[in-house]
C-alpha positions as a Markdown table, in Angstrom:
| # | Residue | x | y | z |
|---|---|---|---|---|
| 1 | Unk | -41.0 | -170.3 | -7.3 |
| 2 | Unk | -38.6 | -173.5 | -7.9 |
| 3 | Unk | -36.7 | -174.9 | -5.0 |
| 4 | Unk | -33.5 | -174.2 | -5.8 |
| 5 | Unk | -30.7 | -176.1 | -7.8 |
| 6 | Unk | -33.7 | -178.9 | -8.7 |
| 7 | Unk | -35.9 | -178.8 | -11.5 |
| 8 | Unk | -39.7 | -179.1 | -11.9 |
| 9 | Unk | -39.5 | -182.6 | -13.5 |
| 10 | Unk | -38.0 | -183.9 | -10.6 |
| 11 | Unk | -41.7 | -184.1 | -9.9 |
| 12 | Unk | -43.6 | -184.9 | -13.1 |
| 13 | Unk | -42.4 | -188.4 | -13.3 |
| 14 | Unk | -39.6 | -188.0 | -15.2 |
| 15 | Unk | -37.4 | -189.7 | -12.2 |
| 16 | Unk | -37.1 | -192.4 | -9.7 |
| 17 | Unk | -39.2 | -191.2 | -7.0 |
| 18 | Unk | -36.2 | -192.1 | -4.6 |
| 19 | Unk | -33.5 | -189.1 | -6.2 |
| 20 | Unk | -34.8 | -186.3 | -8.0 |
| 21 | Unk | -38.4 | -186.2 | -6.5 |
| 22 | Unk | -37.4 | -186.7 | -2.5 |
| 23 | Unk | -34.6 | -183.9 | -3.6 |
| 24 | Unk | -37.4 | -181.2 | -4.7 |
| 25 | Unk | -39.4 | -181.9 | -1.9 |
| 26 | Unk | -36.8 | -181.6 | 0.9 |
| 27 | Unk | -35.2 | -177.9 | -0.9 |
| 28 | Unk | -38.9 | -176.9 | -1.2 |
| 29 | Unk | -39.4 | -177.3 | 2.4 |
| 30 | Unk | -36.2 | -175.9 | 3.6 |
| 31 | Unk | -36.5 | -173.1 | 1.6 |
| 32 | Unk | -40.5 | -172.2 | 2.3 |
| 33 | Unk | -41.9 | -169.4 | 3.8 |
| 34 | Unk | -45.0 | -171.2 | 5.4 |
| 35 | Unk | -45.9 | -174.8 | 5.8 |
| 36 | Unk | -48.9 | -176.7 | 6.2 |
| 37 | Unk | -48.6 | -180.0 | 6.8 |
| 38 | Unk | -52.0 | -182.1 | 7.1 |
| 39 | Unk | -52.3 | -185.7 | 8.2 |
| 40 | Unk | -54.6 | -188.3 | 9.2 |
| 41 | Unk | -54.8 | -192.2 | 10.1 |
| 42 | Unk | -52.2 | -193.3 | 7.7 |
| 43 | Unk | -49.7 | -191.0 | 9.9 |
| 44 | Unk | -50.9 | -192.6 | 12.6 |
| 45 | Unk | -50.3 | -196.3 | 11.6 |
| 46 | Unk | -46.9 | -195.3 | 11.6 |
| 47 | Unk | -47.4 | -195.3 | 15.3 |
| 48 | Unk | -49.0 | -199.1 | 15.5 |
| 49 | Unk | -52.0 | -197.5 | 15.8 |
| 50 | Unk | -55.3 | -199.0 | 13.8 |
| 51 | Unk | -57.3 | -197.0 | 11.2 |
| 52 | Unk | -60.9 | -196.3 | 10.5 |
| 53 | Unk | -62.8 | -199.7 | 10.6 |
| 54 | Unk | -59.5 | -202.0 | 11.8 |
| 55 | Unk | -60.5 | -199.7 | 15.1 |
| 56 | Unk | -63.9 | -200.6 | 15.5 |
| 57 | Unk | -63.5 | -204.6 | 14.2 |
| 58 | Unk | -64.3 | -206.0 | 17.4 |
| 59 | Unk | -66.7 | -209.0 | 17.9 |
| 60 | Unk | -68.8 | -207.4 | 20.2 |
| 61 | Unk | -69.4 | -204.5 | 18.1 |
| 62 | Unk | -70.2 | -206.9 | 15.1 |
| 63 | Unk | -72.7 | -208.5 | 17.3 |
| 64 | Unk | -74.4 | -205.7 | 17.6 |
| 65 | Unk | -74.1 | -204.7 | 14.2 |
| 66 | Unk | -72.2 | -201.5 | 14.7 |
| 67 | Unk | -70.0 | -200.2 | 12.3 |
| 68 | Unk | -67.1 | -197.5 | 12.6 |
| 69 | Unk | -69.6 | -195.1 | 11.9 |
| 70 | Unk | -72.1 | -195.8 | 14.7 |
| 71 | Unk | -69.2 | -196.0 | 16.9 |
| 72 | Unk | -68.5 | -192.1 | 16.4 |
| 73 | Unk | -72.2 | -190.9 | 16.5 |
| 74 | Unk | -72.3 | -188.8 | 19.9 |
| 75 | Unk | -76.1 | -189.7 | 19.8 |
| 76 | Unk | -74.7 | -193.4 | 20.9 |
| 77 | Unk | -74.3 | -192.3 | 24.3 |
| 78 | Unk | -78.0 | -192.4 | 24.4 |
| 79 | Unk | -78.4 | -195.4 | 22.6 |
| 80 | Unk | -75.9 | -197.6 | 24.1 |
| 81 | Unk | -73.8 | -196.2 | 26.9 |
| 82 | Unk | -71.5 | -199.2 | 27.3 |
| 83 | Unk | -70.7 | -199.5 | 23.6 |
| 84 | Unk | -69.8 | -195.9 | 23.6 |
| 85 | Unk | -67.6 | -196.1 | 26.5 |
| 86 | Unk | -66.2 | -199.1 | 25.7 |
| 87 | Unk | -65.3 | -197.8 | 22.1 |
| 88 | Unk | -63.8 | -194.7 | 23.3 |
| 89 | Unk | -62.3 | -196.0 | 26.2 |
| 90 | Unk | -60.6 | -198.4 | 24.6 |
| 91 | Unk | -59.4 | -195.8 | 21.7 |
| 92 | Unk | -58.1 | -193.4 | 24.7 |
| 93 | Unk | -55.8 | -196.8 | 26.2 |
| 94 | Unk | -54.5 | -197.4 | 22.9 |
| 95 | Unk | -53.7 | -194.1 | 22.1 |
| 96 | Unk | -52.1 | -193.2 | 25.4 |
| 97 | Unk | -50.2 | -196.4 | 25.2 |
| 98 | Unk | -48.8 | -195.4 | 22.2 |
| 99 | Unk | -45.8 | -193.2 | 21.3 |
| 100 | Unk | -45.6 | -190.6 | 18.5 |
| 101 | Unk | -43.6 | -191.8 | 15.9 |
| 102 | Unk | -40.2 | -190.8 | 14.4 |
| 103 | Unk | -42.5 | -188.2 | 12.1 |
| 104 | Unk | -43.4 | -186.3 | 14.8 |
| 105 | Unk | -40.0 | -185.4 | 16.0 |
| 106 | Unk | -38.9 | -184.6 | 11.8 |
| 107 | Unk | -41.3 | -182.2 | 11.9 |
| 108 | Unk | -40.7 | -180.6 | 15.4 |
| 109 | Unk | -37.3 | -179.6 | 13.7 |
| 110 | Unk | -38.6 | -178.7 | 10.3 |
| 111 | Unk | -40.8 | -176.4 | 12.6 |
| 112 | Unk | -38.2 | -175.1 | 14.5 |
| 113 | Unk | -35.6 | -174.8 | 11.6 |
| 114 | Unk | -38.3 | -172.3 | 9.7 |
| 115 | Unk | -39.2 | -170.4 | 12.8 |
| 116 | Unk | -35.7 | -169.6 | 13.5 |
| 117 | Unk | -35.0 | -169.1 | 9.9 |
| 118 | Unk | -34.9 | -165.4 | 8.9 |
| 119 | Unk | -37.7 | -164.6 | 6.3 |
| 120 | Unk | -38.8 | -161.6 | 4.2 |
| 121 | Unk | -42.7 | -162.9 | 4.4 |
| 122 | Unk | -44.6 | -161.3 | 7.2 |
| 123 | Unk | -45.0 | -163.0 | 10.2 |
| 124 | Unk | -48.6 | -164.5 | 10.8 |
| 125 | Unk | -50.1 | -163.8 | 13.7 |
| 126 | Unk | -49.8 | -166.8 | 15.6 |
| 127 | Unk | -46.1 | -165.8 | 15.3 |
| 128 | Unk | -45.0 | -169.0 | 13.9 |
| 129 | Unk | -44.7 | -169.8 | 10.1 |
| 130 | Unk | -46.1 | -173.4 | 10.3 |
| 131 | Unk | -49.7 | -175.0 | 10.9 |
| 132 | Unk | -50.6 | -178.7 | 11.5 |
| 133 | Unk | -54.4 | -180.0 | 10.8 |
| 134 | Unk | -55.0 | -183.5 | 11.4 |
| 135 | Unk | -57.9 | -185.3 | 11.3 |
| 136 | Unk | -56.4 | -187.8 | 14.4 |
| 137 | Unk | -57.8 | -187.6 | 17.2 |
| 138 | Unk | -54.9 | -189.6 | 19.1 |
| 139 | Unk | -52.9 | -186.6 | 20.6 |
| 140 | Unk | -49.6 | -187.5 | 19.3 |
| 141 | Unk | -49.1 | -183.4 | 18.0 |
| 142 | Unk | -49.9 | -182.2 | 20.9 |
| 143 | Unk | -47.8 | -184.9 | 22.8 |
| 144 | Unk | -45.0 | -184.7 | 20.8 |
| 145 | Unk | -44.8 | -181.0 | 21.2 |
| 146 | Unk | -47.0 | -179.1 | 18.7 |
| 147 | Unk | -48.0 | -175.5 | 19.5 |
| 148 | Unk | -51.8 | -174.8 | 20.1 |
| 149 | Unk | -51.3 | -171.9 | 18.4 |
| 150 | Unk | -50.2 | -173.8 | 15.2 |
| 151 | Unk | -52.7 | -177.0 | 15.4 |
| 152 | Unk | -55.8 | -177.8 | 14.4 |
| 153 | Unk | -57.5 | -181.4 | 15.5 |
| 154 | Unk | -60.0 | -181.1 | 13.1 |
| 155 | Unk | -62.2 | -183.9 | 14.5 |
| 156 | Unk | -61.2 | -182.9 | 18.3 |
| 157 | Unk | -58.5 | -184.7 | 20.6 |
| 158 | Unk | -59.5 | -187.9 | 22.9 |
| 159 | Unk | -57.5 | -185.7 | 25.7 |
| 160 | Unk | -60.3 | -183.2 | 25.4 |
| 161 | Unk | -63.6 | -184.1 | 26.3 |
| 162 | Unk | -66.5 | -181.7 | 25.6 |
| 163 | Unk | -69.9 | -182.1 | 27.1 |
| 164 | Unk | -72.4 | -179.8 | 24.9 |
| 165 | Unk | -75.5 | -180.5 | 27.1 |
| 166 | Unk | -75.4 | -177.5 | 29.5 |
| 167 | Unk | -72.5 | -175.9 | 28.2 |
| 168 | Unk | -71.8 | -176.0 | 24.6 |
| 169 | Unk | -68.4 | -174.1 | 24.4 |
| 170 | Unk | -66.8 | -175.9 | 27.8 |
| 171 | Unk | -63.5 | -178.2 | 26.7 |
| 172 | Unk | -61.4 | -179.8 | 29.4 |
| 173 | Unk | -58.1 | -181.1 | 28.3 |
């Protein structure tokens, strides 16, 4: 279904991206039913915050020869306690030093606006027509308000720490 009063080429390339396109998205989300919205580290840079490898490009790490990827293995615990910790710990500072970004209060309203918004479509049973998955770990949904019912931290949440040794299903948050 077309967003009303804008057409599909608005989209196809046809125009500027800064009218027509930024036009048809906005109606389509103000006039949807449902909405997904998914981010990950580019939403948030918009924070300050460093992405993927700029995270883990510290001299120490280098010297070690570990890369991003090491850095997230759980096994490194094991391996090499005080590069895990200090990895991680230094991730947790810079993400609780951080604040969530203007993005994250533009979509606590688009949230609000279509759960207040009467709607033929039936209501899921979270009882809330949106749903966030990110693949951030920095807490800035949650912080800036999200619903647990409505978020989905697909690689987990540095303000939840699970231990899976004794018992595999325990979170703390």
């Amino acid at each position: 279904m077309e967003p009303t009063g804008v057409t599909r080429s608005a989209i196809a390339g046809e125009h500027s991206p800064t009218t027509d396109t930024y036009r048809y998205a906005a109606r389509a989300i103000e006039e949807a039913d449902y909405l997904l919205v998914a981010t990950g580290a580019g939403f948030s840079a918009d924070s300050s915050l460093p992405v993927y490898d700029d995270i883990a490009a510290v001299p120490a790490y280098s010297r070690k020869g570990l890369t991003y990827s090491d850095l997230c293995r759980g096994s490194l615990l094991d391996d090499d306690p005080s590069a895990f910790y200090g990895f991680w710990g230094q991730c947790y500072n810079m993400y609780q030093d951080a604040s969530p970004h203007e993005g994250y209060a533009i979509l606590a309203r688009w949230f609000k606006r279509l759960n207040q918004r009467q709607s033929s479509a039936p209501l899921p049973a979270s009882g809330l027509r949106h749903f966030v998955y990110t693949s951030n770990v920095d807490g800035h949904h949650r912080r800036a308000g999200a619903e647990e019912a409505a978020l989905l931290e697909v690689h987990g949440c540095l303000d939840c720490w699970v231990c899976n040794a004794d018992q595999p299903n325990r979170t703390s948050h």
